Each structure stands twice: as structure tokens, then as C-alpha cells.
Short mmCIF file of C-alpha atoms and ligand atoms in Angstrom, two decimals:
data_model
loop_
_atom_site.label_atom_id
_atom_site.label_comp_id
_atom_site.label_asym_id
_atom_site.label_seq_id
_atom_site.Cartn_x
_atom_site.Cartn_y
_atom_site.Cartn_z
CA MET A 1 118.24 126.07 83.61
CA SER A 2 115.11 125.23 81.84
CA THR A 3 112.52 127.83 82.06
CA GLN A 4 109.59 125.44 80.85
CA ALA A 5 106.70 124.92 83.38
CA LYS A 6 106.97 121.80 85.08
CA PRO A 7 104.41 119.40 83.89
CA ARG A 8 101.11 118.92 86.48
CA PRO A 9 101.64 116.09 88.18
CA VAL A 10 99.78 112.96 87.07
CA ILE A 11 97.54 111.01 90.34
CA GLY A 12 96.90 107.62 90.00
CA ILE A 13 93.31 106.66 91.78
CA PRO A 14 92.51 102.86 91.08
CA CYS A 15 89.31 102.27 89.74
CA SER A 16 86.14 100.31 91.49
CA SER A 17 84.02 98.63 89.75
CA TYR A 18 80.34 98.45 89.35
CA PRO A 19 79.14 95.13 88.03
CA ASP A 20 75.62 94.78 89.22
CA SER A 21 74.07 94.96 85.94
CA TRP A 22 72.95 93.13 83.05
CA PHE A 23 75.17 94.99 80.48
CA THR A 24 79.40 94.78 80.67
CA PRO A 25 80.67 95.85 83.94
CA ALA A 26 82.53 99.30 84.44
CA ASN A 27 85.55 100.36 85.91
CA GLY A 28 85.55 104.40 87.22
CA ASN A 29 85.22 106.05 90.42
CA ALA A 30 83.37 109.03 92.07
CA VAL A 31 83.85 112.40 90.24
CA SER A 32 84.84 113.97 93.96
CA TYR A 33 88.18 112.82 93.49
CA LEU A 34 88.87 113.37 89.94
CA ARG A 35 87.03 116.92 90.32
CA VAL A 36 89.58 118.13 93.28
CA VAL A 37 92.94 116.30 91.94
CA GLU A 38 92.09 118.83 88.83
CA ALA A 39 91.12 122.30 91.03
CA VAL A 40 94.45 121.56 92.64
CA GLY A 41 96.64 121.21 89.57
CA GLY A 42 97.13 117.73 89.12
CA ILE A 43 95.87 115.65 86.48
CA PRO A 44 93.70 112.44 87.45
CA ALA A 45 94.40 109.33 85.73
CA LEU A 46 92.16 106.45 86.58
CA ILE A 47 94.17 102.97 86.77
CA HIS A 48 91.72 100.28 85.46
CA GLN A 49 91.16 96.61 87.04
CA THR A 50 93.22 94.23 85.23
CA ARG A 51 94.94 91.07 85.83
CA ASP A 52 97.99 91.66 83.28
CA ALA A 53 100.73 92.71 85.65
CA GLU A 54 102.34 94.41 82.71
CA VAL A 55 99.48 96.73 82.20
CA LEU A 56 99.41 97.42 86.26
CA ALA A 57 103.19 98.20 86.07
CA ALA A 58 102.88 100.75 83.12
CA HIS A 59 99.91 102.76 84.64
CA TYR A 60 101.93 102.79 88.05
CA ALA A 61 105.28 104.18 86.04
CA ARG A 62 103.25 107.41 84.66
CA CYS A 63 101.90 108.37 87.98
CA ASP A 64 103.40 110.60 90.11
CA ALA A 65 101.40 109.73 93.32
CA LEU A 66 98.70 107.54 94.23
CA LEU A 67 95.20 108.86 95.73
CA LEU A 68 93.12 105.16 96.76
CA ALA A 69 89.86 106.20 97.13
CA GLY A 70 86.91 105.01 99.18
CA GLY A 71 84.95 101.72 98.14
CA GLU A 72 83.59 98.51 99.13
CA ASP A 73 85.19 96.38 101.64
CA VAL A 74 88.79 94.58 101.82
CA GLY A 75 88.59 90.93 101.31
CA PRO A 76 89.49 89.71 105.34
CA ALA A 77 91.55 86.92 104.15
CA HIS A 78 94.25 89.56 103.17
CA TYR A 79 94.60 89.88 107.24
CA GLY A 80 93.94 86.36 107.92
CA ALA A 81 90.87 86.53 109.18
CA ALA A 82 87.32 85.08 108.11
CA PRO A 83 84.53 86.71 106.55
CA HIS A 84 82.52 88.27 109.48
CA PRO A 85 78.25 87.80 108.70
CA ARG A 86 78.37 91.67 107.97
CA LEU A 87 81.02 92.03 105.57
CA GLY A 88 79.44 93.87 102.67
CA PRO A 89 80.85 93.12 99.25
CA THR A 90 84.46 92.74 98.61
CA ASN A 91 86.30 93.00 94.91
CA PRO A 92 89.09 90.61 95.03
CA LEU A 93 90.59 91.81 91.99
CA GLN A 94 90.53 95.84 92.57
CA ASP A 95 92.24 94.28 96.43
CA GLU A 96 94.90 92.73 94.47
CA ASN A 97 95.63 95.29 92.32
CA GLU A 98 95.83 98.31 95.14
CA ILE A 99 97.93 96.38 97.36
CA ALA A 100 100.38 95.96 94.44
CA LEU A 101 100.41 99.59 93.56
CA VAL A 102 100.48 100.56 97.39
CA ARG A 103 103.60 98.46 98.30
CA ARG A 104 105.27 99.85 95.17
CA ALA A 105 104.81 103.50 95.87
CA LEU A 106 105.91 103.09 99.76
CA ALA A 107 109.10 101.08 98.21
CA ASP A 108 109.59 103.94 95.46
CA ALA A 109 108.92 106.78 98.01
CA LYS A 110 105.62 108.20 95.84
CA PRO A 111 103.30 110.18 97.77
CA VAL A 112 99.96 108.34 98.92
CA LEU A 113 96.84 110.02 99.60
CA ALA A 114 94.26 107.26 101.04
CA ILE A 115 90.60 108.04 101.96
CA CYS A 116 87.92 105.82 103.73
CA ARG A 117 88.27 102.08 102.00
CA GLY A 118 91.59 103.66 100.96
CA VAL A 119 93.13 104.08 104.44
CA GLN A 120 91.95 100.28 105.02
CA LEU A 121 93.28 98.99 102.32
CA LEU A 122 96.84 100.85 102.90
CA ASN A 123 96.52 99.12 106.39
CA VAL A 124 95.99 95.26 104.90
CA ALA A 125 98.79 96.02 102.61
CA LEU A 126 101.57 96.84 105.01
CA GLY A 127 100.14 93.87 107.29
CA GLY A 128 97.25 95.46 109.73
CA SER A 129 93.99 93.88 110.15
CA LEU A 130 90.28 95.71 110.18
CA ILE A 131 87.05 95.53 112.37
CA GLN A 132 85.01 94.59 109.87
CA ASP A 133 81.61 95.95 111.25
CA LEU A 134 82.22 98.56 113.70
CA PRO A 135 78.16 98.48 114.48
CA SER A 136 78.08 94.58 115.65
CA GLU A 137 81.96 94.96 116.94
CA ARG A 138 82.07 98.19 119.07
CA PRO A 139 78.39 97.96 119.77
CA ASP A 140 79.07 101.08 122.20
CA GLY A 141 80.70 103.10 120.15
CA LEU A 142 79.77 106.49 117.53
CA ASN A 143 77.79 105.67 114.67
CA HIS A 144 80.11 106.29 111.97
CA SER A 145 77.37 105.71 109.30
CA ARG A 146 75.87 109.41 110.12
CA SER A 147 76.42 111.12 106.71
CA THR A 148 75.43 107.84 105.14
CA ASP A 149 72.06 107.84 107.28
CA GLN A 150 71.47 111.26 106.21
CA ARG A 151 71.98 110.80 102.79
CA ASP A 152 74.52 113.58 102.51
CA MET A 153 78.27 113.13 102.00
CA SER A 154 79.25 116.05 103.28
CA PHE A 155 77.57 115.79 106.86
CA LEU A 156 79.72 116.78 109.41
CA ALA A 157 79.32 113.59 111.61
CA HIS A 158 81.64 113.52 114.55
CA PRO A 159 84.73 115.16 115.49
CA VAL A 160 88.75 113.53 115.62
CA ALA A 161 90.94 114.76 117.51
CA LEU A 162 94.70 114.63 115.52
CA ALA A 163 98.00 114.41 117.19
CA GLU A 164 99.77 117.89 117.72
CA ASP A 165 103.07 117.05 116.09
CA SER A 166 101.09 115.56 112.99
CA TRP A 167 101.18 116.81 109.39
CA LEU A 168 97.62 116.57 109.00
CA ALA A 169 96.98 119.09 112.19
CA GLU A 170 99.84 121.52 110.91
CA ARG A 171 98.13 121.77 107.56
CA LEU A 172 94.35 121.72 108.98
CA GLY A 173 95.92 124.16 111.49
CA ALA A 174 93.84 122.24 114.02
CA ARG A 175 94.00 119.65 116.47
CA GLU A 176 90.06 118.89 116.32
CA LEU A 177 87.83 119.02 113.45
CA LEU A 178 84.99 117.46 112.56
CA VAL A 179 84.26 114.92 109.69
CA ASN A 180 81.80 113.02 107.84
CA SER A 181 81.74 109.36 108.22
CA LEU A 182 80.61 106.71 106.18
CA HIS A 183 82.31 103.62 106.79
CA HIS A 184 81.41 100.61 108.86
CA GLN A 185 84.64 98.85 108.89
CA ALA A 186 87.73 100.82 110.65
CA ILE A 187 91.57 100.18 111.30
CA GLU A 188 92.25 97.44 113.94
CA ARG A 189 96.13 96.41 114.49
CA LEU A 190 97.84 98.70 112.88
CA ALA A 191 100.28 97.99 110.50
CA ALA A 192 104.17 98.95 111.03
CA GLY A 193 104.89 101.91 108.80
CA LEU A 194 101.79 103.64 110.05
CA ARG A 195 101.31 105.79 112.95
CA VAL A 196 97.95 107.38 114.25
CA VAL A 197 97.41 110.53 114.17
CA GLY A 198 93.81 111.43 114.49
CA ARG A 199 90.85 109.08 116.78
CA ALA A 200 87.28 109.62 116.90
CA PRO A 201 86.05 109.98 120.38
CA ASP A 202 85.14 106.49 120.75
CA GLY A 203 88.67 105.95 119.70
CA VAL A 204 88.24 104.46 116.14
CA ILE A 205 91.25 105.23 114.34
CA GLU A 206 90.48 108.59 111.77
CA ALA A 207 93.79 109.28 110.66
CA VAL A 208 97.26 107.57 110.36
CA GLU A 209 100.76 108.83 108.72
CA GLY A 210 103.55 107.06 107.21
CA THR A 211 106.60 106.87 109.22
CA GLY A 212 108.83 106.09 106.32
CA PRO A 213 110.64 108.33 103.62
CA GLY A 214 107.70 108.88 101.68
CA PHE A 215 104.43 110.91 102.28
CA VAL A 216 101.44 108.78 103.23
CA LEU A 217 98.19 110.59 104.71
CA GLY A 218 95.52 108.21 105.54
CA VAL A 219 91.95 109.39 106.58
CA GLN A 220 88.68 107.67 107.01
CA CYS A 221 86.64 110.55 106.49
CA HIS A 222 85.85 111.54 102.71
CA PRO A 223 87.45 114.89 102.43
CA GLU A 224 86.89 114.85 98.85
CA GLU A 225 83.44 115.79 99.63
CA LEU A 226 84.05 118.63 101.94
CA TRP A 227 86.65 120.94 100.65
CA GLU A 228 84.19 122.93 98.13
CA ARG A 229 81.68 123.86 101.10
CA ALA A 230 81.74 122.29 104.38
CA ASP A 231 85.56 122.41 105.55
CA PRO A 232 87.36 124.81 102.76
CA ARG A 233 90.77 123.66 104.92
CA TRP A 234 90.93 120.46 103.07
CA ALA A 235 92.03 121.92 100.20
CA GLY A 236 94.67 122.86 101.23
CA VAL A 237 95.70 119.17 102.37
CA PHE A 238 94.81 118.53 98.68
CA ALA A 239 97.09 121.20 97.38
CA ALA A 240 99.89 120.00 99.45
CA PHE A 241 99.54 116.46 98.51
CA VAL A 242 99.85 117.20 94.76
CA ALA A 243 102.66 119.83 95.12
CA LEU A 244 104.72 117.09 96.77
CA ALA A 245 103.40 114.80 93.50
CA ALA A 246 104.92 117.61 91.77
CA LYS A 247 108.58 117.48 93.26
CA ALA A 248 108.56 113.25 94.06
MN1 MN B 1 84.31 108.02 111.66
#
């Protein structure tokens, strides 16, 4: 038996793009995702946006798990809807790359952690749909942009009730928790292969888990902004995800 230490798992993080400048567009992602993956023992690996399927496949092959990050709105054509007037900016190539990556990860039972835009993308990739703009489509609901309004990503904006039998409730050791909230979209029709495990008081879906063989967790909040100070229980969620990636 080998006594060699197991290599740290590689967590693939698809990039957002930042084109709104006169100079060359950039691919990247918020450092908070990279820092938390490192802190709990993973190797974060940014996956740049590409039209070359072979390059995307090579990125995918070296990853033990995927972390789908927050970002821009998912193109509504992917769920058969016309753009709502309040739809935000979209990124067709990022959508295409992430849909391909997450479908492969689910088929191969590679662990997936999907955050904010990530959980929306996950739902769409599996055949679900989105509420395109909560303030105009659910005007009686909560303000899900409270942390944005506060200019504080770790601002705890609203409670979430978790399903008692969920992986997330067990890992957090809680049935109810406060989360940050920086989203104007949310899951509408849930995709097959997912189940709702967390809701805000207004009914908005805040957490989902997969029903298939691989680990799949999606959250509408931003735990990468909470684990250090506002709610350290989230560090345990990231640690468990990376530990599962090491086994996968
Ligand atoms: Mn919310």
C-alpha cells in the first residue's frame, strides 16, 4: 500500500468575463472562491471561456469537482423564454461552456457546488427555468438584493428554512439560518434530478441538492463571503465538498 499523501483535489471554477473596457477582455473570478477552496485543502483551477471543445474537455478532465460561481444572468433562450425587460447582461459563451461542464460532471458523478448564478445555471442545464427578475415578477416577495443595497457581500439579509433530512442541514447543524442575498433571479420550475432543500420566507428557492449518484449542492446565497466571519459553519460545507472531491 502506498504511504504517499493523496494529492489535493482540483476544483474547477469556470470564469466570468470582464469585457467592459477599451482593452482586451479578461477572464477570471472573484478571489473569495479561490481563497476558500485553498483554505479547505483544494487546488482552485480557473477554467477560461473557450469555443474549442477539446480545450474545454482537457480542463474538465483535470478537475475532481466543479464550483459554479456567481455572475451574470443565464440566457433565457436556454429555458425557452423570451428576454424579460429587466434581464441583466448575459454571456452566451460562458452559458454554453458551463452547461456542457455541469452536464458532464453529473454524468460522471463528479461533485458539483453551485453558487448564486451557479445554482440557476445548474437548474437550467438540467431542464428547469428561472424567474428572470424577482422585483417585477414577485413584487410581494422579500428584497433579495439587500446585501447588494448595503454594499456588503456578507450582510445577512434573510432567513432560509432547510429541509430536516437534507445534507446541508446536517452539515450546518441547523434547520434555519440567515444568509446574504445578492440576486434578482431565482429558480422557477425545478429541473428533474434536483430537490428543493431550502426556501426563503417568501417561498423563493434558496438551496437544492441532487437526487442522483454524485454530490450536487446549489445555494442562492454567497457562502464564499460568509465562511470567514459572518457564519463560519459554511467553512465546514466547503471542507466537506473538497473532501468529497478528493474521494471522487
Ligand atoms: Mn435570497
